[in-house]
Coordinates of C-alpha atoms and ligand atoms in Angstrom, one line a residue:
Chain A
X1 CA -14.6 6.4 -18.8
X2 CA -13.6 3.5 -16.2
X3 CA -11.1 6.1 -14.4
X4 CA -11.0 9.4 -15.3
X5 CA -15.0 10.1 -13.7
X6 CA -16.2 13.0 -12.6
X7 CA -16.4 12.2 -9.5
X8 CA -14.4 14.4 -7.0
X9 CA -11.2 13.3 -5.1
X10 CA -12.7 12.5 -2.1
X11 CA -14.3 9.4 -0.3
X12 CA -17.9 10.4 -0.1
X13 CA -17.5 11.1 -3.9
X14 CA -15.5 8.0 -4.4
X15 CA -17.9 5.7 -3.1
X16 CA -21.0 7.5 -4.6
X17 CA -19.3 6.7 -8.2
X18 CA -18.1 3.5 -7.3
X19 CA -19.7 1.8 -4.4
X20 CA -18.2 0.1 -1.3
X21 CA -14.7 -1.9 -1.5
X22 CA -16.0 -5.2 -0.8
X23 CA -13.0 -8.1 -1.1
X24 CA -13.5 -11.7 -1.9
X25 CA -11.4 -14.5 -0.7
X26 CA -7.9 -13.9 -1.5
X27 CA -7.6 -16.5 -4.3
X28 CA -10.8 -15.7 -6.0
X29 CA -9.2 -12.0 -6.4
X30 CA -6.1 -13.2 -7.7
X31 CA -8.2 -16.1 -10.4
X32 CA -10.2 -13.1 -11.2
X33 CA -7.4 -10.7 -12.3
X34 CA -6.1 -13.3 -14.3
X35 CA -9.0 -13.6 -16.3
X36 CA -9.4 -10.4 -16.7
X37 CA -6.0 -9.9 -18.4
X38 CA -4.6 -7.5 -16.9
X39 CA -0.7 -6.1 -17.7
X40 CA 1.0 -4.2 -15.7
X41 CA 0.8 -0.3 -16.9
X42 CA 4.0 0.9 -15.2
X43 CA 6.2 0.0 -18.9
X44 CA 6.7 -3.4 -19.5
X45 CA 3.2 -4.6 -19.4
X46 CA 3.8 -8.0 -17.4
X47 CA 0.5 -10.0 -16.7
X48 CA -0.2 -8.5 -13.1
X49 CA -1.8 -11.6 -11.9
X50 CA 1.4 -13.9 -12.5
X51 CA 3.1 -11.6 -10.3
X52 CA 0.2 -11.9 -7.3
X53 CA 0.7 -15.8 -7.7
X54 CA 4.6 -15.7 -7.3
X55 CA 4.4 -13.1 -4.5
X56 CA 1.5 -14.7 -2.4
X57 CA 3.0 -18.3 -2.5
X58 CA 5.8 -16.5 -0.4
X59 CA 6.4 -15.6 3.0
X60 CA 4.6 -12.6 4.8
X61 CA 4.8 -10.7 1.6
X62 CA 4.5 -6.7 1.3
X63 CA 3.0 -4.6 -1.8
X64 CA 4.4 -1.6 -2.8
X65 CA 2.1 0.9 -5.3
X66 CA 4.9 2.6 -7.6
X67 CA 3.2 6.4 -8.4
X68 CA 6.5 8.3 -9.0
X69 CA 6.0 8.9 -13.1
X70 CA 10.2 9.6 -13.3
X71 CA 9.0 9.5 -17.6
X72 CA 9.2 13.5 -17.8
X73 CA 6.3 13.4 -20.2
X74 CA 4.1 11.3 -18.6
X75 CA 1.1 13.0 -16.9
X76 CA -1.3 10.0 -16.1
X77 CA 0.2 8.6 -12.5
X78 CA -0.3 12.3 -11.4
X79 CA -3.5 12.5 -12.9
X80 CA -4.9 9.5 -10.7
X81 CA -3.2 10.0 -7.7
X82 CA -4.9 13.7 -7.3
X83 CA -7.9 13.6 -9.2
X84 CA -9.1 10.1 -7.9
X85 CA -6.9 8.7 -5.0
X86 CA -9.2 6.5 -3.7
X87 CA -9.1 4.5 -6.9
X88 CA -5.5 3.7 -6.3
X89 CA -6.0 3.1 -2.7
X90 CA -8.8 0.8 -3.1
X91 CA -6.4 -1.2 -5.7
X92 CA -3.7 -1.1 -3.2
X93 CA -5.9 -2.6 -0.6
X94 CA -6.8 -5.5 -2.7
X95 CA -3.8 -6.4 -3.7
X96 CA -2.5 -6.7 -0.2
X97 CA -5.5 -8.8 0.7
X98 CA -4.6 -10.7 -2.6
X99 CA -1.4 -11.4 -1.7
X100 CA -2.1 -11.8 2.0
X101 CA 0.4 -8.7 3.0
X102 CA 0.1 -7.0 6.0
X103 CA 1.6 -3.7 4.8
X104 CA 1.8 -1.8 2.2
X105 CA 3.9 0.9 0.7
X106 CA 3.2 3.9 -2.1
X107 CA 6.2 5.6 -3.7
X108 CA 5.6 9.2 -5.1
X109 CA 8.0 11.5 -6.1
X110 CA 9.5 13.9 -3.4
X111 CA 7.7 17.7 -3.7
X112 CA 4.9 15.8 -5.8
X113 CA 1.9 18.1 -5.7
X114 CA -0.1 14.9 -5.1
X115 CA 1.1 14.4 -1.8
X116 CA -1.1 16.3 0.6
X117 CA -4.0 14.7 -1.9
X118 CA -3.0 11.3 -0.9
X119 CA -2.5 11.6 2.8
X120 CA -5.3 13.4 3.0
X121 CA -7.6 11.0 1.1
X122 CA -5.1 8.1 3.4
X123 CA -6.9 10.3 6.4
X124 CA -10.6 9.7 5.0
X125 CA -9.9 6.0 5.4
X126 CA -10.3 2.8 7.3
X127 CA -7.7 0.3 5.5
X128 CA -7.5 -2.9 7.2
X129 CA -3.9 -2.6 5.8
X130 CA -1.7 0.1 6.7
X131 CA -0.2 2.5 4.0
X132 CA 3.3 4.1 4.5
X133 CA 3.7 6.8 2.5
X134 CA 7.6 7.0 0.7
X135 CA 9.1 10.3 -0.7
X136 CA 11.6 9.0 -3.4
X137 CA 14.4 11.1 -4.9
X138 CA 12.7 12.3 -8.4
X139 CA 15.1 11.2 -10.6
X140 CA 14.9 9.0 -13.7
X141 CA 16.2 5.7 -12.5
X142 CA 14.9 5.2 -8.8
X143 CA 11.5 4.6 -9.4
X144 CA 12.6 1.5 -11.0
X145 CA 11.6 -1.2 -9.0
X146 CA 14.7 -2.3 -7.2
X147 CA 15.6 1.2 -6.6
X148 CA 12.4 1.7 -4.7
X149 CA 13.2 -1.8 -2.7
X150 CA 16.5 0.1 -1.4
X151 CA 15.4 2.7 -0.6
X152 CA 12.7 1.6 1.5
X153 CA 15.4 -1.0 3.2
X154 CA 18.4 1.0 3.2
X155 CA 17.3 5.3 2.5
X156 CA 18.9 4.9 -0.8
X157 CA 16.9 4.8 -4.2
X158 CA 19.6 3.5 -6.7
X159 CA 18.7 0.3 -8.6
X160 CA 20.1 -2.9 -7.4
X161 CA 21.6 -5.8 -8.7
X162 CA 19.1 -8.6 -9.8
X163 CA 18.4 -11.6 -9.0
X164 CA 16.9 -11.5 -6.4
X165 CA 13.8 -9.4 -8.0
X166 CA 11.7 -7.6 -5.9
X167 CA 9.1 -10.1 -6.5
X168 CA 11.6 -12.7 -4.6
X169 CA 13.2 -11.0 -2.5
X170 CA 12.4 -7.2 -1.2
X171 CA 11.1 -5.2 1.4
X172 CA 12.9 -6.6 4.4
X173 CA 13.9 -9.3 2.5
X174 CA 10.1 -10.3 2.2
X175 CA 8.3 -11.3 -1.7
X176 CA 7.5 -7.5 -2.9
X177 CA 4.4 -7.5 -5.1
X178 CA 4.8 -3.9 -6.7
X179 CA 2.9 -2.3 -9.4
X180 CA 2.5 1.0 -10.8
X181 CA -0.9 3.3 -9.3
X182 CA -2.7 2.9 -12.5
X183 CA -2.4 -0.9 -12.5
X184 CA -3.7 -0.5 -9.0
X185 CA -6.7 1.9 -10.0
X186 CA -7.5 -0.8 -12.9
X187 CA -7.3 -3.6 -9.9
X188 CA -10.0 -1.1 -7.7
X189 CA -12.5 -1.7 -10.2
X190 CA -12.0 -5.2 -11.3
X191 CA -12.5 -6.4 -8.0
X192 CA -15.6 -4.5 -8.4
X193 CA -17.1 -5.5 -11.3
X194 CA -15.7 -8.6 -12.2
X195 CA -13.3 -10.1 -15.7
X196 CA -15.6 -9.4 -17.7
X197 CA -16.6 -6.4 -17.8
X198 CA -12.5 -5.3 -17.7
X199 CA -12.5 -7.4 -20.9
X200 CA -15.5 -6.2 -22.4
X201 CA -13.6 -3.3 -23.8
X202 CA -10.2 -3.0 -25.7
X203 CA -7.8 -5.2 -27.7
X204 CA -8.9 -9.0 -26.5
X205 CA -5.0 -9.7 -25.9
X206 CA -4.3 -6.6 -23.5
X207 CA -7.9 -5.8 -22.6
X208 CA -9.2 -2.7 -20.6
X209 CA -8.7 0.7 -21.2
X210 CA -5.2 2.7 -20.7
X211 CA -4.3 6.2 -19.4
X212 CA -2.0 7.4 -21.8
X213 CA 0.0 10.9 -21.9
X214 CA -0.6 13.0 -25.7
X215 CA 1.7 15.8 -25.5
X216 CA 0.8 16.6 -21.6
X217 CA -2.9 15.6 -22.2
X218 CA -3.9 12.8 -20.0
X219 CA -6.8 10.5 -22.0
X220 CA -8.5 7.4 -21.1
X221 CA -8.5 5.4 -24.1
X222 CA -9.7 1.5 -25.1
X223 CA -6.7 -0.3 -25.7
X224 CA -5.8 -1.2 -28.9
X225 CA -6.8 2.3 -30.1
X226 CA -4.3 3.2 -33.4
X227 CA -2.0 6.1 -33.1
X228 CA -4.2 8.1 -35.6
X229 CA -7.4 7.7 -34.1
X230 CA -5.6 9.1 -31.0
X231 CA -3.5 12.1 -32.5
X232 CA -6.9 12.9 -35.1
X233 CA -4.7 13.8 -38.1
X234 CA -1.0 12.7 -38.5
X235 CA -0.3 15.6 -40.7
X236 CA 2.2 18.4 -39.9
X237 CA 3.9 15.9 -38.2
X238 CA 7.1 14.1 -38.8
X239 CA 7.6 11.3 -36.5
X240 CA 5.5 10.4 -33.2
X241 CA 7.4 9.7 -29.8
X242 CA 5.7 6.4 -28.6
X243 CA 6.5 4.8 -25.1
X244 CA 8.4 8.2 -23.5
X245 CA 12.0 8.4 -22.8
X246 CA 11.7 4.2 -22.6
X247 CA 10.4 3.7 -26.0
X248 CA 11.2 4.6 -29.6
X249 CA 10.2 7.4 -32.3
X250 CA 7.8 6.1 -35.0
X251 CA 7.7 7.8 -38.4
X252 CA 4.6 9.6 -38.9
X253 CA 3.8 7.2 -42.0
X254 CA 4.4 4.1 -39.5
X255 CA 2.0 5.6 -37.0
X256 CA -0.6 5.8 -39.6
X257 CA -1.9 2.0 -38.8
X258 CA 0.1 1.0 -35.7
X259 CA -1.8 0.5 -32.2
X260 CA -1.2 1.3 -28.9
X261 CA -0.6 -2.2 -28.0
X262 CA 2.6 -4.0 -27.0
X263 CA 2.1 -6.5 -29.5
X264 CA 1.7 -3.8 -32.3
X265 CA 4.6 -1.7 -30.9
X266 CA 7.1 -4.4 -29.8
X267 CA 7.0 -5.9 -33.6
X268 CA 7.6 -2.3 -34.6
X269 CA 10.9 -2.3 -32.5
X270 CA 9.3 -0.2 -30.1
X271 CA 7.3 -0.2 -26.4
X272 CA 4.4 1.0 -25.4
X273 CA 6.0 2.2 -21.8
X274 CA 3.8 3.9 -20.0
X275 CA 1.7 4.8 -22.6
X276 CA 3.5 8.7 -23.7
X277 CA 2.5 10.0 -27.2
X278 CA 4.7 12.9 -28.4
X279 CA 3.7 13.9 -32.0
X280 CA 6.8 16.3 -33.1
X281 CA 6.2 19.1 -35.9
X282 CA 7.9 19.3 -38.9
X283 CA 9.3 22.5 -38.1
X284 CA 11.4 20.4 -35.1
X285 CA 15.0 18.5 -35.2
X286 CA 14.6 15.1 -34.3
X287 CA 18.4 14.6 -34.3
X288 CA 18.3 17.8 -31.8
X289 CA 15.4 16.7 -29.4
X290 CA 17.3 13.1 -29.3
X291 CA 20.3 14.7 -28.2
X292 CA 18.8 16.8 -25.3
X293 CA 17.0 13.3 -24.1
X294 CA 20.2 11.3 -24.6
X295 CA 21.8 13.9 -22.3
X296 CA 19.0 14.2 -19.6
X297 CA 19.3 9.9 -19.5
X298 CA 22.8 9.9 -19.0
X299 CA 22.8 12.5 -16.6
X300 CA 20.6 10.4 -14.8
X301 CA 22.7 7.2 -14.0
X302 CA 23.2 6.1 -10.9
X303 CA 27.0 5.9 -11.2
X304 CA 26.9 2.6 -10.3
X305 CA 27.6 0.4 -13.3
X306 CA 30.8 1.4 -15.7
X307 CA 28.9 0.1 -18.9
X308 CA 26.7 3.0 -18.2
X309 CA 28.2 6.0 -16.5
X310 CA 30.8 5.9 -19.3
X311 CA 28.6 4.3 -22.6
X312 CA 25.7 6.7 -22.4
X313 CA 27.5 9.8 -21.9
X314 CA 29.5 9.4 -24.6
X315 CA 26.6 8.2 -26.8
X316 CA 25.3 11.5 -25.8
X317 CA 28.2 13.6 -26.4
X318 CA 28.4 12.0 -29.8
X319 CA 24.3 12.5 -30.8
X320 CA 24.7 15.9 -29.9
X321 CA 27.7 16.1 -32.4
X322 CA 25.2 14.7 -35.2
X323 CA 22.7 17.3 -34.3
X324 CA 25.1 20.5 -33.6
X325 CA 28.4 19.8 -35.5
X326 CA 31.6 19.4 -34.9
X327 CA 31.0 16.4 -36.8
X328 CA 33.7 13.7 -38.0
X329 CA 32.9 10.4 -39.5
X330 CA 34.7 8.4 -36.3
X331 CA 32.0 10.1 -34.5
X332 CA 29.8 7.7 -36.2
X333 CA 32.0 4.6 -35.2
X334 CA 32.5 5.5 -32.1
X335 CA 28.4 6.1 -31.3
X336 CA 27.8 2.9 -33.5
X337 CA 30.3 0.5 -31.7
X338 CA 28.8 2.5 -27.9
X339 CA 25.5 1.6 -29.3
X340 CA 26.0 -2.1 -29.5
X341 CA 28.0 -2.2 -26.5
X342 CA 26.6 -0.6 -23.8
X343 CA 22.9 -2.8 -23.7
X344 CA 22.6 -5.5 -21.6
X345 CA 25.1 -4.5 -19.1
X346 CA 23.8 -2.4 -16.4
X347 CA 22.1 -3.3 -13.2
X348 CA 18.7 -1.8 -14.4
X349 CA 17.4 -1.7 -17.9
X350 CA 18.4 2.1 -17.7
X351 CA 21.1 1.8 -20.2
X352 CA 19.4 0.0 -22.9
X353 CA 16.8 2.1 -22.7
X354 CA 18.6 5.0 -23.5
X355 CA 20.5 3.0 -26.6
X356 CA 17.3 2.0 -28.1
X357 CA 15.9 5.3 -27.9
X358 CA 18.7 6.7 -29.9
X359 CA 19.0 3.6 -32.2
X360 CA 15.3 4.4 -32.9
X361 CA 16.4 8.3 -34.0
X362 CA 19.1 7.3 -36.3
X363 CA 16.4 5.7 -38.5
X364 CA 13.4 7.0 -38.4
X365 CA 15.5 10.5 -39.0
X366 CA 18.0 8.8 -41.4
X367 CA 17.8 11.2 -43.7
X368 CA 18.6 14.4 -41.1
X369 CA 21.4 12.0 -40.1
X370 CA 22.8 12.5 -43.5
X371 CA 22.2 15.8 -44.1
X372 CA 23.7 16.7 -41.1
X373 CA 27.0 14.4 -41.9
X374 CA 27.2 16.7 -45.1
X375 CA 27.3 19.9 -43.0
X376 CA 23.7 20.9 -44.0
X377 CA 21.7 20.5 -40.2
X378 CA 18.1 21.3 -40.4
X379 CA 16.4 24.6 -39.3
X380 CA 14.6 22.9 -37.3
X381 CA 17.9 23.6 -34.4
X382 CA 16.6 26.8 -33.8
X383 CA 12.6 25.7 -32.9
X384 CA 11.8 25.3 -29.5
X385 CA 12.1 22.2 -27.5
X386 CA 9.2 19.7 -27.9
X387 CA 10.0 17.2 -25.4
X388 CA 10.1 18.0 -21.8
X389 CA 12.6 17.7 -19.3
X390 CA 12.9 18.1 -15.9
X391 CA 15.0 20.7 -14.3
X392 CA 18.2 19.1 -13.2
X393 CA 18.9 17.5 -9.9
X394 CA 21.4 18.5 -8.1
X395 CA 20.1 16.4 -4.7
X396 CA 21.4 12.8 -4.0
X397 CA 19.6 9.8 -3.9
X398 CA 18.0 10.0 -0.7
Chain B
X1 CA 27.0 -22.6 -15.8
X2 CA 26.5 -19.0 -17.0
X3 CA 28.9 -16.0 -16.2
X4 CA 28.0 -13.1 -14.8
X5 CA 29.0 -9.7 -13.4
X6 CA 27.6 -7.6 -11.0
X7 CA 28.2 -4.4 -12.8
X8 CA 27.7 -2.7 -9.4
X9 CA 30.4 -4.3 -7.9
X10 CA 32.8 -4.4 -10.9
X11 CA 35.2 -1.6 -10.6
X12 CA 36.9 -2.6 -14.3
X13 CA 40.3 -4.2 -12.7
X14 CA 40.0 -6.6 -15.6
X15 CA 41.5 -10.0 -14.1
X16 CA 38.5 -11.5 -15.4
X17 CA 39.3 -11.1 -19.0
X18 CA 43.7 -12.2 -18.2
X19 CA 42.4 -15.5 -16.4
X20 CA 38.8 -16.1 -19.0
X21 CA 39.9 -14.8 -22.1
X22 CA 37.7 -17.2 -24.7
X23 CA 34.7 -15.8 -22.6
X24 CA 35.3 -12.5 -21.6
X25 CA 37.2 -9.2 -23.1
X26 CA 37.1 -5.4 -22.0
X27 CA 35.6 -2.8 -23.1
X28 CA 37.2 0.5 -24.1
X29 CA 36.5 1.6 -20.1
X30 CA 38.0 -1.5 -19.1
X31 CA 34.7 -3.3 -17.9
X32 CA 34.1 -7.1 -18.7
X33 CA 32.1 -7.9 -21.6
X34 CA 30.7 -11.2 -21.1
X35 CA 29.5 -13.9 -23.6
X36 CA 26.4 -14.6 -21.8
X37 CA 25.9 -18.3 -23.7
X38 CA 25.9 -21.3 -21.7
X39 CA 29.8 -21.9 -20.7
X40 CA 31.5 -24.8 -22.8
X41 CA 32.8 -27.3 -19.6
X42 CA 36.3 -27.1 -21.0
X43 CA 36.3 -23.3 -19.7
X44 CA 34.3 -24.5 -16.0
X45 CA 37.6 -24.6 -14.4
X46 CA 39.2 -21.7 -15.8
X47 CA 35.9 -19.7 -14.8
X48 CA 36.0 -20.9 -11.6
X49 CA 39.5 -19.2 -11.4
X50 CA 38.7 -15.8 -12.3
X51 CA 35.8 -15.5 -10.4
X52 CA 38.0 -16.1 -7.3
X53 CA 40.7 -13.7 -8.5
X54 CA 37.9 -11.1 -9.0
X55 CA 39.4 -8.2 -6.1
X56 CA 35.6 -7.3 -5.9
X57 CA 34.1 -10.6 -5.6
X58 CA 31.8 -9.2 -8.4
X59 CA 32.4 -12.2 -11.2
X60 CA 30.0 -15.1 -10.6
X61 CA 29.5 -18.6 -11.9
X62 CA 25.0 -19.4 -12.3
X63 CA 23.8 -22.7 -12.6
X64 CA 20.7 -22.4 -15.0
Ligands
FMN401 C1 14.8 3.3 -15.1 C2 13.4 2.8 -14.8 C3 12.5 3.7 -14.3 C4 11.2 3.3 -14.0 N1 10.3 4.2 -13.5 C5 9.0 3.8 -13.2 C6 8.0 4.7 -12.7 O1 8.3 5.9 -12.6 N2 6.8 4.3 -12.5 C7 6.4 2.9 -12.7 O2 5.3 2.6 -12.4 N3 7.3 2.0 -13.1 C8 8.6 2.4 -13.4 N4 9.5 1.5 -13.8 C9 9.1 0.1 -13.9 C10 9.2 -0.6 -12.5 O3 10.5 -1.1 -12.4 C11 8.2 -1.7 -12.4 O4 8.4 -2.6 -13.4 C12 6.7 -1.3 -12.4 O5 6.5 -0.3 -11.4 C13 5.8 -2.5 -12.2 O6 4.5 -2.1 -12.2 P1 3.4 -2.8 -13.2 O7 3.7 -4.3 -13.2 O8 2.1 -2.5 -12.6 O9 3.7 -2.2 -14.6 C14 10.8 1.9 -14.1 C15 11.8 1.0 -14.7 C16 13.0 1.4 -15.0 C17 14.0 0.4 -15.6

């Protein structure tokens, strides 16, 4: 275990487990985390170290550590930022001495219970930097990075539209270099112990180990592990969630071989995200667990972009048909033609998210699709729900 | 030259797809649906147009 230690949340604890934070020149750091490889582990898995480049090259630039989690069954951020905060903070140090910023920002959900864990560990320090703490709406779409941008400039966390990126043009107008915490805890310790030792374990293309979410269970795992070796057996399963409300379902026969790489999972048609595993039972309705996430996403728009706050309600509205009836074959046309129409078109990457999780439903559960169509839905409508959502929000968006 | 909408902005009046209509149609809300392709220069001028005409300002014209 690289993260997940036993040492205790505090600093004394920290640095007994770790050592000192000790910080090389600023481009040593930044040649150092490129050979080590690392990607980013907030859902897109961009090389973190192309990012530095761009963001220190710029003027007076900020960082911003993103530990909100809005993927309801994500675990890991939450994980880190209570269990070992100091980890994160090290990483969020470094990268503002990387980039040469001279403040710093970390985003956690509002009424987080790691809060008080992270000012108080904020308390235990000395950063040269300055850490501002930011209590973001906790809804889906404004931890995404542009959201988190506006709110820190303007009190208002709905996404933005792009260019400029963040990485451009952010805080105050300034180069924003953000990246999720557990990028940031990964950064902690390369600083520490160097490229090669981050490379020494895990798939040589995306090296290091990941934190990723098994139904709730947060596990440090080598990257590159396969699906199997992660959920032990695939039986009793039908299809795996991979990626969270971002990604895709995966038959249980395609999990068999597939890893928990991007490589492996983008060729599959899926994403890794944030590294959320969901095996769902037999017993369960995929159509009917689709359909309460399609909802929950297009609940959470941000009523900004038309392409969305009309598309992805109505593709909800109509895989909620599939799964509970009344059911009409222009249902399927309409969802179809919404499905194809809708990505591509928002601000954020919010709405094609939601589309390719529902395209990704409508084949690995073909079959319940057609059974359904014929008036025959699964009993699987009556189980109880295996993916988790979050209470609604009724608050705004600041 | 690209075209582009800022799909915060865009509040579906749809003058875009009267004064572009090789590049850009509606959808069933109304909102532009834009070929994102390079533009062919034939349509540069005509682009030009709608992004003027746009009551939102949100239709734009990128250089690559
Ligand atoms: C709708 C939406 C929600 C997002 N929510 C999160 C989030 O909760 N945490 C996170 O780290 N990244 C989130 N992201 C990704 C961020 O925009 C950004 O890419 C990420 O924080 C960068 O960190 P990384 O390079 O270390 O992965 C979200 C993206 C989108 C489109």
């Amino acid at each position: 275990m690289r993260l997940l230690t036993d040492a205790g949340p505090s600093l004394a604890a920290h640095q007994a487990c770790h050592g000192q934070l000790r910080l090389a020149n600023r481009q040593a750091i930044i040649d150092e985390v490129d050979h080590s490889g690392l990607l980013g582990r907030g859902g897109a898995g961009f090389p973190t170290a192309r990012k530095m480049r761009t963001v220190a090259a710029g003027s007076k630039p900020v960082v911003l550590g993103n530990g909100c989690e809005g993927e309801p069954a994500s675990g890991k951020d939450h994980r880190l930022l209570s269990s070992h905060p100091h980890l994160v903070l090290d990483g969020l140090q470094a990268a503002a001495h990387a980039v040469g910023a001279t403040e710093a920002h970390l985003a956690l959900h509002r009424g987080s219970a790691a809060l008080p864990l992270v000012r108080k560990a904020l308390a235990e320090r000395r950063d040269v930097v300055q850490v501002t703490v930011h209590e973001v709406p906790p809804r889906y779409v404004s931890s995404e990075e542009s959201a988190l941008v506006n709110l820190v400039n303007t009190g208002e966390a709905r996404p933005t539209f792009t260019p400029p990126r963040p990485f451009e043009q952010g805080i105050r107008r300034r180069p924003t270099l953000i990246n999720n915490v557990e990028t940031l805890a990964h950064l902690g310790l390369i600083v520490r112990h160097g490229a090669d030792w981050f490379r020494s374990v895990g798939d040589p293309e995306e090296p290091g180990t990941q934190l990723i979410t098994v139904s709730g269970t947060v596990v440090e795992v080598p990257t590159g592990t396969t699906l199997k070796a992660l959920l032990g057996k695939l039986s009793g399963l039908q299809a795996v969630l991979v990626g969270g409300y971002f990604g895709t379902w995966v038959s249980a026969a395609q999990a068999h071989d597939l890893t928990l790489t991007h490589r492996d999972l983008r060729a599959a048609g899926g994403a890794l995200g944030a590294g959320i595993v969901v095996g769902l039972p037999e017993a369960s309705c995929g159509l009917l667990e689709t359909a309460r996430v399609a909802a929950y996403l297009a609940s959470e728009n941000a009523h900004q972009c038309g392409p969305c706050f009309n598309g992805l309600p109505a593709i909800a509205s109509a895989v909620k048909a599939l799964a509970l009836g009344p059911w009409d074959d222009a249902t399927m046309s309409d969802l179809d033609r919404w499905l194809n129409v809708v990505p591509g078109r928002g601000a954020c990457r919010h709405p094609d998210g939601a589309v390719r999780f529902v395209w990704s439903a409508l084949s690995v559960f073909a079959e319940d699709v057609a059974r359904h169509r014929a008036g025959q839905p699964c009993a699987g409508i009556q189980a109880p729900p295996v993916l988790p959502l979050p209470r609604p929000t009724s608050g705004g968006w600041r | 030259m690209r075209v582009r909408v800022n799909p915060i902005d865009c509040t579906a009046h749809g003058l875009c797809a009267e004064l572009l209509p090789e590049w850009i149609s509606l959808d069933e809300w109304g909102y532009p649906a834009i070929d994102d392709q390079p533009l062919p220069a034939q349509l540069v001028r005509n682009a030009r147009r709608a992004a003027a005409a746009c009551p939102t300002l949100a239709l734009r014209l990128e250089r690559e």
